[in-house]
Structure formats: C-alpha cells, structure tokens
Amino acid sequence: MSDTSTGRRVAIVTGGSRGIGRAAAERLAADGQAVVIAYASNDAEAGGAVEGITAAGGTAIAVKADIADEAAVAELFDTAEREFGGVDVVVNSAGIMAMGPVADFDLAVLDRMHRTNIRGTFVVNQQAARRVRGGGAVINLSTSAEKAAMPGYAPYAASKGAVEAVSLILARELRGRDITVNAVAPGPVATELFFEGKDEETVDRIAGMNPMERLGTPGDVAEVVSFLAGPARWINGQTVYVNGGMV
C-alpha cells in the first residue's frame, strides 16, 4: 500500500495513544494524513486511538515501540514506509515527566527519564533525518517549564532543553532538503498526567499563571502541531511556546 500516488501525507506520532500525542494524531488524521501511532505499552489505549480516528473517517495504525531502542524505531519507520509508502511528518510527543528538587532527586529516576526524553528524541530524530521526504516536517515536544524556571522542574526541564537543542541543530543540518524541524513547548495542559498528584488549589494556581487564566488543552497544542506539519513552511529551527502567555 503506497500513498505516493494519492499525494496523502504520512505522519508518525510517538506517544500518540494518549494526551497531547493522541490529540496531535487525531488532528493530523482529520487534516487528511495517514497516521502511525507509536506507543510504549498500553495496547488498549493505542487501539482506542486508532478506532477513534478510523471511526471519524481517518486512516491510522498503531505500532508498539520503545523510542530509545534504535532497532524498534527503525522498524517503526519501516512499517510506515511499508504500509503507506513513506514518511512526511514526525511528531515526537513521547516523554516522561518526573519532578523534584535538585538536592534530593533520585538519579535512577533521572536516568530513566533522560533515556526516553533525550536518547529517545535523538533516536527518533536520527531516523527522521534519514527518511522524511522533501516537504516534510519534524516536530519535537518540549516544555515551557524550562523558560518559566519553576522550582521542582529542573530534572524534566533539563531533558527538554536537550530536545530543543537537537531540534534547532537538526534544522540546520537538513539544509537543502526542504524539511522543517521545530520544537513545540506547551505550558500546563489539562491531561491525566498533569492532574496526577495535584490538589484543586494547586491546579487553580497553575491555571492562573497565564493571562488567559486557564489550563491549555491537548487540542490547543495539536492546533500548532497541525500548522507546523502542513502550511507553516517558513517556520524552521524554532521553539514555539504554546502556553497562553505564561512566560
């Protein structure tokens, strides 16, 4: 099966079974792209994401893959090429968030987070650099927490600082290929991961940090991903903050 004859773009979305990744996968499918959802472990969530997209008239498949495993990521791209003829868009949304003060942070947790957030981003971008077709786009998810410099976010923000570095440098390494590479840095977004462990007072305080006085939604971020994945050909090598004006 090949989409080269139809002109339909093909997107890989890592972390596409839930949260921001799922919203991005659904939006790209609604835009007419065939979507390959990469997920780490939850078969039911991945299946639900695919079913939702196909029920809405879109095209999607799910592939289980550890994004830090270079063989698994190579097979992920192989599957996209085999099923749909190529890869035009890569959205790297998979990530782990762990928080705590620098002085007390568990280094084993730091290593696990960095394996996914840093090594995983590098591995996915390495395959993207080799395989994304001309006219394509690579979009990596970062965080506004790095710029906001909020206490407790240092381990996570440090890993996302690496994501931004890879994104901005890869954009320049792909000179002449007509491929854009950008990072998207959301602020607090109303996802299951965000609400975990937070009381109502904390949620309200964080929601009030931006002048819009609300949390972001996965759809807010997916809207920007859609723009960068399609019409935004003159935005390249940038970090785009999507946070309602928080910072």
PDB file of C-alpha atoms in Angstrom:
ATOM      1  CA  MET A   1       0.000   0.000   0.000  1.00  0.00           C
ATOM      2  CA  SER A   2       1.507   3.323  -1.024  1.00  0.00           C
ATOM      3  CA  ASP A   3       0.228   6.859  -0.681  1.00  0.00           C
ATOM      4  CA  THR A   4       2.698   8.360  -3.130  1.00  0.00           C
ATOM      5  CA  SER A   5       0.140   8.224  -5.941  1.00  0.00           C
ATOM      6  CA  THR A   6      -2.594   9.947  -3.905  1.00  0.00           C
ATOM      7  CA  GLY A   7      -0.418  12.709  -2.520  1.00  0.00           C
ATOM      8  CA  ARG A   8      -1.610  11.994   1.023  1.00  0.00           C
ATOM      9  CA  ARG A   9       0.975  12.852   3.652  1.00  0.00           C
ATOM     10  CA  VAL A  10       2.053  10.266   6.214  1.00  0.00           C
ATOM     11  CA  ALA A  11       2.772  11.081   9.851  1.00  0.00           C
ATOM     12  CA  ILE A  12       4.421   9.160  12.660  1.00  0.00           C
ATOM     13  CA  VAL A  13       3.326  10.323  16.121  1.00  0.00           C
ATOM     14  CA  THR A  14       5.217   8.922  19.098  1.00  0.00           C
ATOM     15  CA  GLY A  15       3.331   8.905  22.359  1.00  0.00           C
ATOM     16  CA  GLY A  16       0.239   9.027  20.180  1.00  0.00           C
ATOM     17  CA  SER A  17      -2.050   6.887  22.308  1.00  0.00           C
ATOM     18  CA  ARG A  18      -2.849   9.499  24.974  1.00  0.00           C
ATOM     19  CA  GLY A  19      -2.697  13.155  25.972  1.00  0.00           C
ATOM     20  CA  ILE A  20      -1.105  15.674  23.637  1.00  0.00           C
ATOM     21  CA  GLY A  21       0.209  12.945  21.325  1.00  0.00           C
ATOM     22  CA  ARG A  22      -3.245  11.497  20.826  1.00  0.00           C
ATOM     23  CA  ALA A  23      -4.744  14.919  20.136  1.00  0.00           C
ATOM     24  CA  ALA A  24      -1.980  15.548  17.591  1.00  0.00           C
ATOM     25  CA  ALA A  25      -2.598  12.183  15.919  1.00  0.00           C
ATOM     26  CA  GLU A  26      -6.335  12.868  15.718  1.00  0.00           C
ATOM     27  CA  ARG A  27      -5.791  16.351  14.321  1.00  0.00           C
ATOM     28  CA  LEU A  28      -3.323  15.206  11.662  1.00  0.00           C
ATOM     29  CA  ALA A  29      -5.710  12.420  10.641  1.00  0.00           C
ATOM     30  CA  ALA A  30      -8.521  14.981  10.392  1.00  0.00           C
ATOM     31  CA  ASP A  31      -6.185  17.032   8.187  1.00  0.00           C
ATOM     32  CA  GLY A  32      -6.068  14.059   5.822  1.00  0.00           C
ATOM     33  CA  GLN A  33      -2.770  12.492   6.836  1.00  0.00           C
ATOM     34  CA  ALA A  34      -2.321   8.757   7.333  1.00  0.00           C
ATOM     35  CA  VAL A  35      -1.083   8.369  10.908  1.00  0.00           C
ATOM     36  CA  VAL A  36       1.183   5.789  12.501  1.00  0.00           C
ATOM     37  CA  ILE A  37       0.729   5.919  16.276  1.00  0.00           C
ATOM     38  CA  ALA A  38       3.783   4.746  18.216  1.00  0.00           C
ATOM     39  CA  TYR A  39       3.133   3.754  21.812  1.00  0.00           C
ATOM     40  CA  ALA A  40       5.141   2.240  24.647  1.00  0.00           C
ATOM     41  CA  SER A  41       2.935  -0.304  26.386  1.00  0.00           C
ATOM     42  CA  ASN A  42      -0.825   0.253  26.660  1.00  0.00           C
ATOM     43  CA  ASP A  43      -2.424  -1.781  23.874  1.00  0.00           C
ATOM     44  CA  ALA A  44      -5.964  -0.762  24.855  1.00  0.00           C
ATOM     45  CA  GLU A  45      -5.229   2.972  24.689  1.00  0.00           C
ATOM     46  CA  ALA A  46      -3.433   2.615  21.360  1.00  0.00           C
ATOM     47  CA  GLY A  47      -6.281   0.554  19.963  1.00  0.00           C
ATOM     48  CA  GLY A  48      -8.774   3.125  21.166  1.00  0.00           C
ATOM     49  CA  ALA A  49      -6.855   5.907  19.467  1.00  0.00           C
ATOM     50  CA  VAL A  50      -6.830   4.033  16.162  1.00  0.00           C
ATOM     51  CA  GLU A  51     -10.516   3.161  16.449  1.00  0.00           C
ATOM     52  CA  GLY A  52     -11.415   6.780  17.158  1.00  0.00           C
ATOM     53  CA  ILE A  53      -9.515   8.022  14.123  1.00  0.00           C
ATOM     54  CA  THR A  54     -10.919   5.405  11.767  1.00  0.00           C
ATOM     55  CA  ALA A  55     -14.471   5.949  13.084  1.00  0.00           C
ATOM     56  CA  ALA A  56     -14.087   9.621  12.168  1.00  0.00           C
ATOM     57  CA  GLY A  57     -13.072   8.663   8.626  1.00  0.00           C
ATOM     58  CA  GLY A  58      -9.313   8.860   9.066  1.00  0.00           C
ATOM     59  CA  THR A  59      -6.526   6.368   8.498  1.00  0.00           C
ATOM     60  CA  ALA A  60      -4.334   5.106  11.345  1.00  0.00           C
ATOM     61  CA  ILE A  61      -2.396   2.137  12.613  1.00  0.00           C
ATOM     62  CA  ALA A  62      -0.578   1.580  15.912  1.00  0.00           C
ATOM     63  CA  VAL A  63       2.944   0.238  16.418  1.00  0.00           C
ATOM     64  CA  LYS A  64       4.411  -0.645  19.811  1.00  0.00           C
ATOM     65  CA  ALA A  65       7.938   0.741  20.098  1.00  0.00           C
ATOM     66  CA  ASP A  66      10.441   1.844  22.726  1.00  0.00           C
ATOM     67  CA  ILE A  67      11.621   5.128  21.238  1.00  0.00           C
ATOM     68  CA  ALA A  68      15.030   4.803  22.901  1.00  0.00           C
ATOM     69  CA  ASP A  69      15.643   1.486  21.100  1.00  0.00           C
ATOM     70  CA  GLU A  70      17.174   2.197  17.710  1.00  0.00           C
ATOM     71  CA  ALA A  71      16.085  -1.147  16.240  1.00  0.00           C
ATOM     72  CA  ALA A  72      12.484  -0.621  17.345  1.00  0.00           C
ATOM     73  CA  VAL A  73      12.412   2.904  15.911  1.00  0.00           C
ATOM     74  CA  ALA A  74      13.913   1.727  12.624  1.00  0.00           C
ATOM     75  CA  GLU A  75      11.150  -0.883  12.424  1.00  0.00           C
ATOM     76  CA  LEU A  76       8.578   1.829  13.207  1.00  0.00           C
ATOM     77  CA  PHE A  77       9.730   3.813  10.184  1.00  0.00           C
ATOM     78  CA  ASP A  78       9.914   0.610   8.117  1.00  0.00           C
ATOM     79  CA  THR A  79       6.272  -0.058   8.958  1.00  0.00           C
ATOM     80  CA  ALA A  80       5.209   3.442   7.934  1.00  0.00           C
ATOM     81  CA  GLU A  81       7.040   3.091   4.628  1.00  0.00           C
ATOM     82  CA  ARG A  82       5.695  -0.405   4.029  1.00  0.00           C
ATOM     83  CA  GLU A  83       2.076   0.481   4.828  1.00  0.00           C
ATOM     84  CA  PHE A  84       1.836   3.995   3.403  1.00  0.00           C
ATOM     85  CA  GLY A  85       4.778   4.475   1.067  1.00  0.00           C
ATOM     86  CA  GLY A  86       6.928   6.903   3.064  1.00  0.00           C
ATOM     87  CA  VAL A  87       7.115   9.384   5.939  1.00  0.00           C
ATOM     88  CA  ASP A  88       6.418  13.111   5.654  1.00  0.00           C
ATOM     89  CA  VAL A  89       5.818  14.213   9.240  1.00  0.00           C
ATOM     90  CA  VAL A  90       7.290  13.055  12.542  1.00  0.00           C
ATOM     91  CA  VAL A  91       5.792  14.289  15.807  1.00  0.00           C
ATOM     92  CA  ASN A  92       7.846  13.170  18.787  1.00  0.00           C
ATOM     93  CA  SER A  93       5.469  13.518  21.736  1.00  0.00           C
ATOM     94  CA  ALA A  94       6.576  10.527  23.815  1.00  0.00           C
ATOM     95  CA  GLY A  95       8.154  11.534  27.086  1.00  0.00           C
ATOM     96  CA  ILE A  96       8.392  11.032  30.826  1.00  0.00           C
ATOM     97  CA  MET A  97       7.891  13.771  33.421  1.00  0.00           C
ATOM     98  CA  ALA A  98       9.325  13.408  36.908  1.00  0.00           C
ATOM     99  CA  MET A  99       9.668  16.332  39.282  1.00  0.00           C
ATOM    100  CA  GLY A 100      11.576  17.150  42.436  1.00  0.00           C
ATOM    101  CA  PRO A 101      14.258  19.430  43.865  1.00  0.00           C
ATOM    102  CA  VAL A 102      17.782  19.039  42.550  1.00  0.00           C
ATOM    103  CA  ALA A 103      19.200  18.387  46.026  1.00  0.00           C
ATOM    104  CA  ASP A 104      17.014  15.337  46.646  1.00  0.00           C
ATOM    105  CA  PHE A 105      16.269  13.967  43.199  1.00  0.00           C
ATOM    106  CA  ASP A 106      16.697  10.216  42.634  1.00  0.00           C
ATOM    107  CA  LEU A 107      19.397   9.787  39.994  1.00  0.00           C
ATOM    108  CA  ALA A 108      17.959   6.458  38.873  1.00  0.00           C
ATOM    109  CA  VAL A 109      14.722   8.268  38.010  1.00  0.00           C
ATOM    110  CA  LEU A 110      16.761  10.938  36.236  1.00  0.00           C
ATOM    111  CA  ASP A 111      18.476   8.274  34.129  1.00  0.00           C
ATOM    112  CA  ARG A 112      15.143   6.644  33.165  1.00  0.00           C
ATOM    113  CA  MET A 113      13.647   9.982  32.199  1.00  0.00           C
ATOM    114  CA  HIS A 114      16.671  11.005  30.179  1.00  0.00           C
ATOM    115  CA  ARG A 115      16.690   7.660  28.373  1.00  0.00           C
ATOM    116  CA  THR A 116      13.256   8.412  26.968  1.00  0.00           C
ATOM    117  CA  ASN A 117      13.347  12.194  26.691  1.00  0.00           C
ATOM    118  CA  ILE A 118      16.906  12.665  25.435  1.00  0.00           C
ATOM    119  CA  ARG A 119      18.043   9.380  23.906  1.00  0.00           C
ATOM    120  CA  GLY A 120      14.536   8.679  22.591  1.00  0.00           C
ATOM    121  CA  THR A 121      14.312  12.084  20.939  1.00  0.00           C
ATOM    122  CA  PHE A 122      17.744  11.622  19.410  1.00  0.00           C
ATOM    123  CA  VAL A 123      16.923   8.155  18.040  1.00  0.00           C
ATOM    124  CA  VAL A 124      13.589   9.275  16.555  1.00  0.00           C
ATOM    125  CA  ASN A 125      15.181  12.358  15.015  1.00  0.00           C
ATOM    126  CA  GLN A 126      18.046  10.289  13.630  1.00  0.00           C
ATOM    127  CA  GLN A 127      15.615   8.112  11.686  1.00  0.00           C
ATOM    128  CA  ALA A 128      13.608  11.177  10.680  1.00  0.00           C
ATOM    129  CA  ALA A 129      16.748  12.827   9.305  1.00  0.00           C
ATOM    130  CA  ARG A 130      17.407   9.754   7.190  1.00  0.00           C
ATOM    131  CA  ARG A 131      13.883   9.082   5.964  1.00  0.00           C
ATOM    132  CA  VAL A 132      11.493  12.057   5.970  1.00  0.00           C
ATOM    133  CA  ARG A 133      10.642  13.083   2.428  1.00  0.00           C
ATOM    134  CA  GLY A 134      11.201  16.529   0.985  1.00  0.00           C
ATOM    135  CA  GLY A 135       8.488  18.968   2.010  1.00  0.00           C
ATOM    136  CA  GLY A 136       8.201  17.211   5.363  1.00  0.00           C
ATOM    137  CA  ALA A 137       8.331  18.331   8.965  1.00  0.00           C
ATOM    138  CA  VAL A 138       9.785  17.126  12.254  1.00  0.00           C
ATOM    139  CA  ILE A 139       8.142  18.411  15.435  1.00  0.00           C
ATOM    140  CA  ASN A 140       9.513  17.640  18.895  1.00  0.00           C
ATOM    141  CA  LEU A 141       7.584  18.326  22.097  1.00  0.00           C
ATOM    142  CA  SER A 142       9.462  20.379  24.664  1.00  0.00           C
ATOM    143  CA  THR A 143       8.077  22.352  27.644  1.00  0.00           C
ATOM    144  CA  SER A 144       7.558  25.921  28.794  1.00  0.00           C
ATOM    145  CA  ALA A 145       8.808  24.840  32.240  1.00  0.00           C
ATOM    146  CA  GLU A 146      12.380  25.404  31.089  1.00  0.00           C
ATOM    147  CA  LYS A 147      11.739  29.088  30.376  1.00  0.00           C
ATOM    148  CA  ALA A 148       9.482  29.562  33.421  1.00  0.00           C
ATOM    149  CA  ALA A 149      12.241  28.161  35.682  1.00  0.00           C
ATOM    150  CA  MET A 150       9.797  26.892  38.287  1.00  0.00           C
ATOM    151  CA  PRO A 151      11.293  25.086  41.308  1.00  0.00           C
ATOM    152  CA  GLY A 152      10.997  21.306  41.115  1.00  0.00           C
ATOM    153  CA  TYR A 153      11.079  21.171  37.333  1.00  0.00           C
ATOM    154  CA  ALA A 154      14.869  21.073  36.867  1.00  0.00           C
ATOM    155  CA  PRO A 155      15.181  17.339  36.017  1.00  0.00           C
ATOM    156  CA  TYR A 156      12.367  17.443  33.461  1.00  0.00           C
ATOM    157  CA  ALA A 157      13.263  20.852  32.042  1.00  0.00           C
ATOM    158  CA  ALA A 158      16.884  19.761  31.624  1.00  0.00           C
ATOM    159  CA  SER A 159      15.791  16.827  29.488  1.00  0.00           C
ATOM    160  CA  LYS A 160      13.577  19.068  27.373  1.00  0.00           C
ATOM    161  CA  GLY A 161      16.409  21.563  26.953  1.00  0.00           C
ATOM    162  CA  ALA A 162      18.182  18.743  25.146  1.00  0.00           C
ATOM    163  CA  VAL A 163      15.096  18.210  22.974  1.00  0.00           C
ATOM    164  CA  GLU A 164      15.241  21.841  21.881  1.00  0.00           C
ATOM    165  CA  ALA A 165      18.971  21.635  21.155  1.00  0.00           C
ATOM    166  CA  VAL A 166      18.500  18.584  18.918  1.00  0.00           C
ATOM    167  CA  SER A 167      15.584  20.268  17.116  1.00  0.00           C
ATOM    168  CA  LEU A 168      17.289  23.552  16.362  1.00  0.00           C
ATOM    169  CA  ILE A 169      20.562  21.993  15.239  1.00  0.00           C
ATOM    170  CA  LEU A 170      18.903  19.309  13.104  1.00  0.00           C
ATOM    171  CA  ALA A 171      17.008  22.039  11.250  1.00  0.00           C
ATOM    172  CA  ARG A 172      20.362  23.413  10.108  1.00  0.00           C
ATOM    173  CA  GLU A 173      21.834  20.006   9.345  1.00  0.00           C
ATOM    174  CA  LEU A 174      18.970  19.344   6.919  1.00  0.00           C
ATOM    175  CA  ARG A 175      19.848  22.361   4.766  1.00  0.00           C
ATOM    176  CA  GLY A 176      18.727  21.852   1.171  1.00  0.00           C
ATOM    177  CA  ARG A 177      16.268  19.032   2.000  1.00  0.00           C
ATOM    178  CA  ASP A 178      13.104  21.197   2.321  1.00  0.00           C
ATOM    179  CA  ILE A 179      12.375  19.673   5.737  1.00  0.00           C
ATOM    180  CA  THR A 180      11.448  21.863   8.693  1.00  0.00           C
ATOM    181  CA  VAL A 181      12.383  20.961  12.268  1.00  0.00           C
ATOM    182  CA  ASN A 182      10.809  22.764  15.215  1.00  0.00           C
ATOM    183  CA  ALA A 183      10.135  22.274  18.905  1.00  0.00           C
ATOM    184  CA  VAL A 184       6.751  22.983  20.470  1.00  0.00           C
ATOM    185  CA  ALA A 185       6.866  23.995  24.143  1.00  0.00           C
ATOM    186  CA  PRO A 186       3.471  23.679  25.851  1.00  0.00           C
ATOM    187  CA  GLY A 187       2.626  25.218  29.172  1.00  0.00           C
ATOM    188  CA  PRO A 188       0.435  23.331  31.695  1.00  0.00           C
ATOM    189  CA  VAL A 189      -2.067  21.202  29.767  1.00  0.00           C
ATOM    190  CA  ALA A 190      -5.163  19.521  31.192  1.00  0.00           C
ATOM    191  CA  THR A 191      -4.126  15.891  30.795  1.00  0.00           C
ATOM    192  CA  GLU A 192      -4.278  12.919  33.135  1.00  0.00           C
ATOM    193  CA  LEU A 193      -0.522  13.250  33.645  1.00  0.00           C
ATOM    194  CA  PHE A 194      -0.845  16.893  34.702  1.00  0.00           C
ATOM    195  CA  PHE A 195      -3.641  16.331  37.223  1.00  0.00           C
ATOM    196  CA  GLU A 196      -1.917  13.361  38.887  1.00  0.00           C
ATOM    197  CA  GLY A 197      -0.890  14.225  42.458  1.00  0.00           C
ATOM    198  CA  LYS A 198      -2.226  17.815  42.386  1.00  0.00           C
ATOM    199  CA  ASP A 199      -4.970  19.175  44.625  1.00  0.00           C
ATOM    200  CA  GLU A 200      -7.567  21.676  43.397  1.00  0.00           C
ATOM    201  CA  GLU A 201      -5.734  24.650  44.894  1.00  0.00           C
ATOM    202  CA  THR A 202      -2.544  23.752  43.056  1.00  0.00           C
ATOM    203  CA  VAL A 203      -4.370  23.268  39.763  1.00  0.00           C
ATOM    204  CA  ASP A 204      -6.116  26.640  40.136  1.00  0.00           C
ATOM    205  CA  ARG A 205      -2.850  28.388  40.973  1.00  0.00           C
ATOM    206  CA  ILE A 206      -1.097  26.956  37.927  1.00  0.00           C
ATOM    207  CA  ALA A 207      -4.074  27.723  35.672  1.00  0.00           C
ATOM    208  CA  GLY A 208      -3.868  31.350  36.768  1.00  0.00           C
ATOM    209  CA  MET A 209      -0.216  31.738  35.772  1.00  0.00           C
ATOM    210  CA  ASN A 210      -1.164  32.831  32.248  1.00  0.00           C
ATOM    211  CA  PRO A 211      -3.325  35.841  31.301  1.00  0.00           C
ATOM    212  CA  MET A 212      -5.927  33.559  29.722  1.00  0.00           C
ATOM    213  CA  GLU A 213      -6.471  32.153  33.241  1.00  0.00           C
ATOM    214  CA  ARG A 214      -6.998  28.544  32.198  1.00  0.00           C
ATOM    215  CA  LEU A 215      -5.069  25.392  31.537  1.00  0.00           C
ATOM    216  CA  GLY A 216      -4.230  24.534  27.973  1.00  0.00           C
ATOM    217  CA  THR A 217      -5.948  21.623  26.278  1.00  0.00           C
ATOM    218  CA  PRO A 218      -4.361  18.901  24.155  1.00  0.00           C
ATOM    219  CA  GLY A 219      -6.276  20.421  21.231  1.00  0.00           C
ATOM    220  CA  ASP A 220      -4.578  23.786  21.749  1.00  0.00           C
ATOM    221  CA  VAL A 221      -1.205  22.120  21.225  1.00  0.00           C
ATOM    222  CA  ALA A 222      -2.428  19.893  18.386  1.00  0.00           C
ATOM    223  CA  GLU A 223      -3.540  23.011  16.504  1.00  0.00           C
ATOM    224  CA  VAL A 224       0.053  24.285  16.474  1.00  0.00           C
ATOM    225  CA  VAL A 225       1.399  20.854  15.540  1.00  0.00           C
ATOM    226  CA  SER A 226      -1.013  20.775  12.599  1.00  0.00           C
ATOM    227  CA  PHE A 227       0.194  24.190  11.444  1.00  0.00           C
ATOM    228  CA  LEU A 228       3.872  23.188  11.626  1.00  0.00           C
ATOM    229  CA  ALA A 229       3.150  19.840   9.975  1.00  0.00           C
ATOM    230  CA  GLY A 230       1.472  21.391   6.944  1.00  0.00           C
ATOM    231  CA  PRO A 231       1.276  25.003   5.814  1.00  0.00           C
ATOM    232  CA  ALA A 232       3.987  26.540   8.019  1.00  0.00           C
ATOM    233  CA  ARG A 233       6.906  26.091   5.630  1.00  0.00           C
ATOM    234  CA  TRP A 234       8.719  29.279   6.685  1.00  0.00           C
ATOM    235  CA  ILE A 235       8.906  28.415  10.378  1.00  0.00           C
ATOM    236  CA  ASN A 236      12.061  26.395  10.860  1.00  0.00           C
ATOM    237  CA  GLY A 237      14.605  25.865  13.607  1.00  0.00           C
ATOM    238  CA  GLN A 238      12.378  27.478  16.246  1.00  0.00           C
ATOM    239  CA  THR A 239      10.905  26.737  19.644  1.00  0.00           C
ATOM    240  CA  VAL A 240       7.227  27.697  19.581  1.00  0.00           C
ATOM    241  CA  TYR A 241       5.737  28.413  23.011  1.00  0.00           C
ATOM    242  CA  VAL A 242       2.105  27.316  23.400  1.00  0.00           C
ATOM    243  CA  ASN A 243       1.139  28.429  26.878  1.00  0.00           C
ATOM    244  CA  GLY A 244      -1.439  31.218  26.789  1.00  0.00           C
ATOM    245  CA  GLY A 245       1.191  33.828  27.572  1.00  0.00           C
ATOM    246  CA  MET A 246       2.519  32.207  30.758  1.00  0.00           C
ATOM    247  CA  VAL A 247       6.099  33.241  30.038  1.00  0.00           C
TER     248      VAL A 247
END
